[in-house]
Short mmCIF file of C-alpha atoms (C1' of nucleotides) in Angstrom, two decimals:
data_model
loop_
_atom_site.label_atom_id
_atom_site.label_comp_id
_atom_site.label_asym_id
_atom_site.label_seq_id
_atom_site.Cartn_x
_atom_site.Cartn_y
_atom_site.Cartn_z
CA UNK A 31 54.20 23.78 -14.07
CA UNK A 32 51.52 22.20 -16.42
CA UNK A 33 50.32 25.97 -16.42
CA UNK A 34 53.97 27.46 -17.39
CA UNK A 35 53.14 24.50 -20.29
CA UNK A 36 49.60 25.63 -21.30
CA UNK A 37 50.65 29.74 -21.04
CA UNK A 38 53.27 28.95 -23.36
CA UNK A 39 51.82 26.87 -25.92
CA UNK A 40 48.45 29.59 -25.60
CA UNK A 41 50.72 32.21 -26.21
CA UNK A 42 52.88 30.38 -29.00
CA UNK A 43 49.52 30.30 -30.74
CA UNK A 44 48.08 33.32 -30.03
CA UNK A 45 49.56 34.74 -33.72
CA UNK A 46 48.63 34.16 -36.71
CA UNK A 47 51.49 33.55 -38.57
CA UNK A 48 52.93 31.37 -35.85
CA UNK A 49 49.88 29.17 -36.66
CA UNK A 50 50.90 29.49 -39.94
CA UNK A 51 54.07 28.18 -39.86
CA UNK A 52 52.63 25.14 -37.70
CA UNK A 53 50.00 24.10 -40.06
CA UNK A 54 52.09 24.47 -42.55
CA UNK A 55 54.43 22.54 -41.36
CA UNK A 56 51.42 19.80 -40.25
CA UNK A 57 50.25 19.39 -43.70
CA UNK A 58 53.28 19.44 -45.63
CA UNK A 59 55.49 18.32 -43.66
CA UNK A 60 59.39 19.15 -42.81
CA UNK A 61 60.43 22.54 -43.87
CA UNK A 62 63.66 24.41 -44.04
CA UNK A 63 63.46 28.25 -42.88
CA UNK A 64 63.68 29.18 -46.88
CA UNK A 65 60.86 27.09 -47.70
CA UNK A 66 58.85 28.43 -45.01
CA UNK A 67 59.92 31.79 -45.79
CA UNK A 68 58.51 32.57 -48.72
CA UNK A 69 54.87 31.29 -48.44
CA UNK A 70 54.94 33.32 -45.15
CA UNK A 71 54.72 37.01 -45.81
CA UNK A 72 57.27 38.18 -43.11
CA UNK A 73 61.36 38.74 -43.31
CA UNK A 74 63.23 35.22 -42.78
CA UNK A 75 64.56 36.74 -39.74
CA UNK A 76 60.79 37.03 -38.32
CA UNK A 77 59.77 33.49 -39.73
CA UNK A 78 63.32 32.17 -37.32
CA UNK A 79 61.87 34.29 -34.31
CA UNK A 80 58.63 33.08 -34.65
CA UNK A 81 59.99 29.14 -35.28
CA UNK A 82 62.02 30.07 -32.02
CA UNK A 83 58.67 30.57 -29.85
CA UNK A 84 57.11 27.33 -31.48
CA UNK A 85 60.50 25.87 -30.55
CA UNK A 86 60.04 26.63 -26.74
CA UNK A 87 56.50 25.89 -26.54
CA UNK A 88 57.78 22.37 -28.28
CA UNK A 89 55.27 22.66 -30.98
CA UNK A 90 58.06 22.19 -33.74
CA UNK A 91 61.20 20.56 -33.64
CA UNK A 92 64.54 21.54 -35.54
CA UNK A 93 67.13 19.61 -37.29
CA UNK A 94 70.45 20.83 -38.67
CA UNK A 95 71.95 19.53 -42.15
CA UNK A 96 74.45 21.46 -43.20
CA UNK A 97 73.91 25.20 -44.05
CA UNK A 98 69.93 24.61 -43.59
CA UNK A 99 67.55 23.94 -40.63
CA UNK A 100 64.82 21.39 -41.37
CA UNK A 101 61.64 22.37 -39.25
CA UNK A 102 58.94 19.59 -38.35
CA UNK A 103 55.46 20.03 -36.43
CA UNK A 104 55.09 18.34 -33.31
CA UNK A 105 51.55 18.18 -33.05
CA UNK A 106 51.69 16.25 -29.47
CA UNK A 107 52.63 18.77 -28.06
CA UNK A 108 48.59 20.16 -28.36
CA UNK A 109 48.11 17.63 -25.77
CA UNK A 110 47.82 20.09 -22.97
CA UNK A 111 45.25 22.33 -25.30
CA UNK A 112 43.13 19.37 -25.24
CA UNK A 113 43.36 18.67 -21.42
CA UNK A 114 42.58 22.21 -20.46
CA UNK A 115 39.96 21.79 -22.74
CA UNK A 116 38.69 18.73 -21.29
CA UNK A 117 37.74 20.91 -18.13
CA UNK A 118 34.78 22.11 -20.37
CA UNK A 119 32.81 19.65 -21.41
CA UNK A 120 29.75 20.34 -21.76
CA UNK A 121 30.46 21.65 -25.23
CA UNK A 122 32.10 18.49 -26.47
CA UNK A 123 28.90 16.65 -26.41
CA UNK A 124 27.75 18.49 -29.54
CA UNK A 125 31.03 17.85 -31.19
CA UNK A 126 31.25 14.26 -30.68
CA UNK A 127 29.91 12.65 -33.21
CA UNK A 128 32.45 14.67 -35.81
CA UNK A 129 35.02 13.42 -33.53
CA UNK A 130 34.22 9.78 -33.91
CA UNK A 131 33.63 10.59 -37.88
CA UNK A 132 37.26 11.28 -37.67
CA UNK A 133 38.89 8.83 -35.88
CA UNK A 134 36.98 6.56 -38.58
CA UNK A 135 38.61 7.84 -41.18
CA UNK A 136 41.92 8.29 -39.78
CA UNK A 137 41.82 4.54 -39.36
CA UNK A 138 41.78 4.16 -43.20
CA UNK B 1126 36.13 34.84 -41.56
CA UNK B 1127 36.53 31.55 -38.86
CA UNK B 1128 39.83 32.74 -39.34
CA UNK B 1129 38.92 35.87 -37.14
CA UNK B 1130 36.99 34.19 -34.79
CA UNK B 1131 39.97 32.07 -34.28
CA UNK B 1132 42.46 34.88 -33.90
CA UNK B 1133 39.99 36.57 -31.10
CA UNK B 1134 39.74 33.29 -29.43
CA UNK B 1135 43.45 32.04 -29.46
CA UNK B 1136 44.45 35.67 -28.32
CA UNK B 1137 41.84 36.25 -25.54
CA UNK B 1138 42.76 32.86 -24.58
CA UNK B 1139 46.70 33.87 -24.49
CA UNK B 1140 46.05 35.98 -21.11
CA UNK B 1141 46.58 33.87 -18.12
CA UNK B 1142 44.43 36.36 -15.82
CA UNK B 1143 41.71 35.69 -18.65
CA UNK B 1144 41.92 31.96 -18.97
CA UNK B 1145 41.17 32.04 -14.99
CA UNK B 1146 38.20 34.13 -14.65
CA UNK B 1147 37.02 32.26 -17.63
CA UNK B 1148 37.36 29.13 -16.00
CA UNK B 1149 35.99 30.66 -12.72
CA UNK B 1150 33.25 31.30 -14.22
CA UNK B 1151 33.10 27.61 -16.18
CA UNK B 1152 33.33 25.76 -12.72
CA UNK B 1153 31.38 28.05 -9.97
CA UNK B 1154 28.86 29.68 -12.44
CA UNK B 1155 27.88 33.25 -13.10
CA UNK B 1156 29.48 36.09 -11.05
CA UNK B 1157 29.63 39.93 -10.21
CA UNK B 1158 32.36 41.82 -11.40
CA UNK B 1159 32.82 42.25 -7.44
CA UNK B 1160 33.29 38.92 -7.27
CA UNK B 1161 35.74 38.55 -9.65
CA UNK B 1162 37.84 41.00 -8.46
CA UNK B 1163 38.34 40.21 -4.87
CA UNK B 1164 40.26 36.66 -6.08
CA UNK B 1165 41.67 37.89 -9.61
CA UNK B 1166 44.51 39.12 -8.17
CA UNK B 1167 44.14 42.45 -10.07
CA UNK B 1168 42.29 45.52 -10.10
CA UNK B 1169 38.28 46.10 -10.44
CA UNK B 1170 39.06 47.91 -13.99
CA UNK B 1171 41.57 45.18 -15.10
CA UNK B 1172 38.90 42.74 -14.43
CA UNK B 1173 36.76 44.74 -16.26
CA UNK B 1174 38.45 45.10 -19.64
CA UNK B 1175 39.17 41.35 -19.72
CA UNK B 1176 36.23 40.32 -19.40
CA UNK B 1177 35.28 42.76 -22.16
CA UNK B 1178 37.73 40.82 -24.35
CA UNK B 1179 36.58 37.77 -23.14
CA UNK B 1180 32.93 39.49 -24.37
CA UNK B 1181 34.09 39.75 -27.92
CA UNK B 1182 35.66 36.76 -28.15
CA UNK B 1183 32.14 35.02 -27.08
CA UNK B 1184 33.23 33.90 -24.43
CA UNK B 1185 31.34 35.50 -21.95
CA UNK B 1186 27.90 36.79 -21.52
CA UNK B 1187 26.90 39.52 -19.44
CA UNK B 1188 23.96 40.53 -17.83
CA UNK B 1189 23.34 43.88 -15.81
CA UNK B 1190 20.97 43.52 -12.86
CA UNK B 1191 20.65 47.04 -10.81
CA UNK B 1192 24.23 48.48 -10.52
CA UNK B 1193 26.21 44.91 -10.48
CA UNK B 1194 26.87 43.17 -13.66
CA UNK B 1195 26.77 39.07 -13.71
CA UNK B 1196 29.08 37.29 -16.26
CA UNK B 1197 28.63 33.79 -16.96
CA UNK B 1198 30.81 31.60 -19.37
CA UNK B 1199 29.94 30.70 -22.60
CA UNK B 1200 32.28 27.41 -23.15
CA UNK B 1201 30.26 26.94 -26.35
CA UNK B 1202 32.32 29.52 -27.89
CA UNK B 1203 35.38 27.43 -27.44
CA UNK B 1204 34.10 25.67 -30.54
CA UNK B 1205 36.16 26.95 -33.43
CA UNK B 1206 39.23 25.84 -31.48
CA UNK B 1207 38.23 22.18 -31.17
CA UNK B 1208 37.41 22.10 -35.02
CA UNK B 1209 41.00 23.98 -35.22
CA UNK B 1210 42.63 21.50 -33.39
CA UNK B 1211 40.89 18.25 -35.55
CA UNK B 1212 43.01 19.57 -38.33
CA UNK B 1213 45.74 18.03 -36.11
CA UNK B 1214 43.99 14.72 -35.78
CA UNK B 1215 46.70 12.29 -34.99
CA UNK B 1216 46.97 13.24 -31.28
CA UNK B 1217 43.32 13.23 -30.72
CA UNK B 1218 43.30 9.12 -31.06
CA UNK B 1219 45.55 8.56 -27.69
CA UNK B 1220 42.76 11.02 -26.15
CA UNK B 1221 39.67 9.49 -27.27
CA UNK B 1222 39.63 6.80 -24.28
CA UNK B 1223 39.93 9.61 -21.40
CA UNK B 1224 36.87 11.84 -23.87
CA UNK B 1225 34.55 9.08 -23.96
CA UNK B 1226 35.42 8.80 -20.73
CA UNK B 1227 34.04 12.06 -19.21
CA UNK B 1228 31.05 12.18 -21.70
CA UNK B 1229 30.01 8.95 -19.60
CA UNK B 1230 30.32 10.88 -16.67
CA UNK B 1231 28.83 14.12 -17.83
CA UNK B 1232 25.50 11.53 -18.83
CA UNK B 1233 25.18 10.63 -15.09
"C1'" DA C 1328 89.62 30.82 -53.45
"C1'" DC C 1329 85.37 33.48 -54.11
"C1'" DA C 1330 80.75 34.14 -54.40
"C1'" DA C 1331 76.37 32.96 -53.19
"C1'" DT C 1332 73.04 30.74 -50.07
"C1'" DC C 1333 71.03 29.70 -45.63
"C1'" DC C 1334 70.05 30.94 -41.13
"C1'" DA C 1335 70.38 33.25 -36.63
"C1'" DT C 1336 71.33 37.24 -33.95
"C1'" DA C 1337 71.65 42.21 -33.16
"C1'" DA C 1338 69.96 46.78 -33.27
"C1'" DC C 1339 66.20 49.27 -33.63
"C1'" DC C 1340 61.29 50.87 -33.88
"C1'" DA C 1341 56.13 51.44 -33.68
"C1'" DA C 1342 52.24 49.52 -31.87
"C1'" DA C 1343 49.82 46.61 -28.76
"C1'" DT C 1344 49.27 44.89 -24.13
"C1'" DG C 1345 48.67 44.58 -19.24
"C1'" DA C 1346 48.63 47.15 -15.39
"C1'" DT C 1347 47.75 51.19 -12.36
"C1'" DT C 1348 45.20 55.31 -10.35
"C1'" DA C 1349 41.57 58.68 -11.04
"C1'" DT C 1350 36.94 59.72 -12.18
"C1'" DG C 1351 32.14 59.56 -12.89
"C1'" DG C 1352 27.54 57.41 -13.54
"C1'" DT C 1353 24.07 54.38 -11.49
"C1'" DT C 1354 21.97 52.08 -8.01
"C1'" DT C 1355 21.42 50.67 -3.31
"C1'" DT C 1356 21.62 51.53 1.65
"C1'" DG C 1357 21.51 54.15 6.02
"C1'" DC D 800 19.10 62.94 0.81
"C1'" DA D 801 23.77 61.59 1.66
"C1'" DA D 802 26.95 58.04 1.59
"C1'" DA D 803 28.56 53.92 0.00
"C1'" DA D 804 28.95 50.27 -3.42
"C1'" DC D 805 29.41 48.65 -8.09
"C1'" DC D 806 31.20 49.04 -12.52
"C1'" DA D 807 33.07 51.11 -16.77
"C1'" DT D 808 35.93 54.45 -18.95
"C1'" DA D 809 39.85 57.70 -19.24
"C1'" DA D 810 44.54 58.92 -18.67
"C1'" DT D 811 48.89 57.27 -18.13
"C1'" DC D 812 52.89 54.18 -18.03
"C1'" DA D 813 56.30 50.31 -18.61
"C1'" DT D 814 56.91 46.22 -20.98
"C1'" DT D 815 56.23 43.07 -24.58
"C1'" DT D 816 55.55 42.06 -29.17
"C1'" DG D 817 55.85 41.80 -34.08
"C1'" DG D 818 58.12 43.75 -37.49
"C1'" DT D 819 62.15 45.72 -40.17
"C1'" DT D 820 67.13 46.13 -41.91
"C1'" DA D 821 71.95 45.06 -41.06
"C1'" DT D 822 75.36 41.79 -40.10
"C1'" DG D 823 77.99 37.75 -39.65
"C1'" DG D 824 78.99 32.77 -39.44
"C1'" DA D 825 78.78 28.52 -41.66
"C1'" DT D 826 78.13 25.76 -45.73
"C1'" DT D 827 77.74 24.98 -50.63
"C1'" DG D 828 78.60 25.91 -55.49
"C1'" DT D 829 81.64 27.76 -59.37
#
DNA sequence: ACAATCCATAACCAAATGATTATGGTTTTG
DNA sequence: CAAAACCATAATCATTTGGTTATGGATTGT
């Protein structure tokens, strides 16, 4: 069941535009389809099939207002990225000091 | 440029059959292709050309020795993933306490 | 009311993907 | 040396995937 979870969100990231969309949505924040549209270089249909996949892997979250859908990341919903990744550590020694650089200045 | 080292990670990631012999290899070491096989669940060749994706995507290392080949995991390569997923910092603080966690186990 | 906008779904298509069986090249074993 | 074991590649196939255009439903603007 946690694996259904991981294949899902592995595979909802798998393309490139999908990660697109979801950084995009990260760093700027909610989007409506248009928006998102055209910065993304494929048909609005394809940007609402790919939103659909980040939908079911529960990477972004939708939000009706009238004629438009407002799109938001969910970036909590890595979570089981990072605890798959957990299972190889050894790598995350080299990495940690970065990681604490971070959480430094996120606390700012 | 990390952008296609990335892509080849996220998408020889997106296999579940992958992610498991890579993490067969991660937690009982280097193995034949033999090996591999008898508990992949698929055939000899299947095994074969995933691990040669799992090959360019650095994942794996090989290493012929008379007419069986050894594999062995290169979590290392997993790198550009965890500096992918930093852009998304604000989950990583609720995980910090179960990371420094392990990295005081991996020290003992 | 009518036209335009926004979005999702449908219909369709080419290419990629995951799998199989068949084959052949090396190397080891009997 | 012959047979068996190990592995990679080739040929083939069904399914999935990423993309398009067409359409239609709902909402907003004139």
């Amino acid at each position: 069941m946690q694996r259904a979870a991981a294949d899902r969100l592995f595979k909802a990231l798998a393309d490139p535009t999908r990660r697109g969309l979801f950084e995009r949505l990260t760093r700027d924040g909610e989007q409506t389809v248009h928006a998102l549209t055209v910065r993304a270089g494929v048909s609005q249909p394809m940007v609402s099939k790919h939103l659909t996949i980040l939908k079911r892997a529960k990477l972004v979250h939708h939000r009706r207002e009238g004629r438009e859908t407002h799109y938001s990341a969910q970036p909590q919903a890595l979570a089981p990225l990072a605890d798959w990744m957990t299972q190889y550590g050894t790598f995350w020694r080299d990495r940690f000091d970065q990681l604490e650089n971070l959480l430094e200045r996120m606390d700012k």
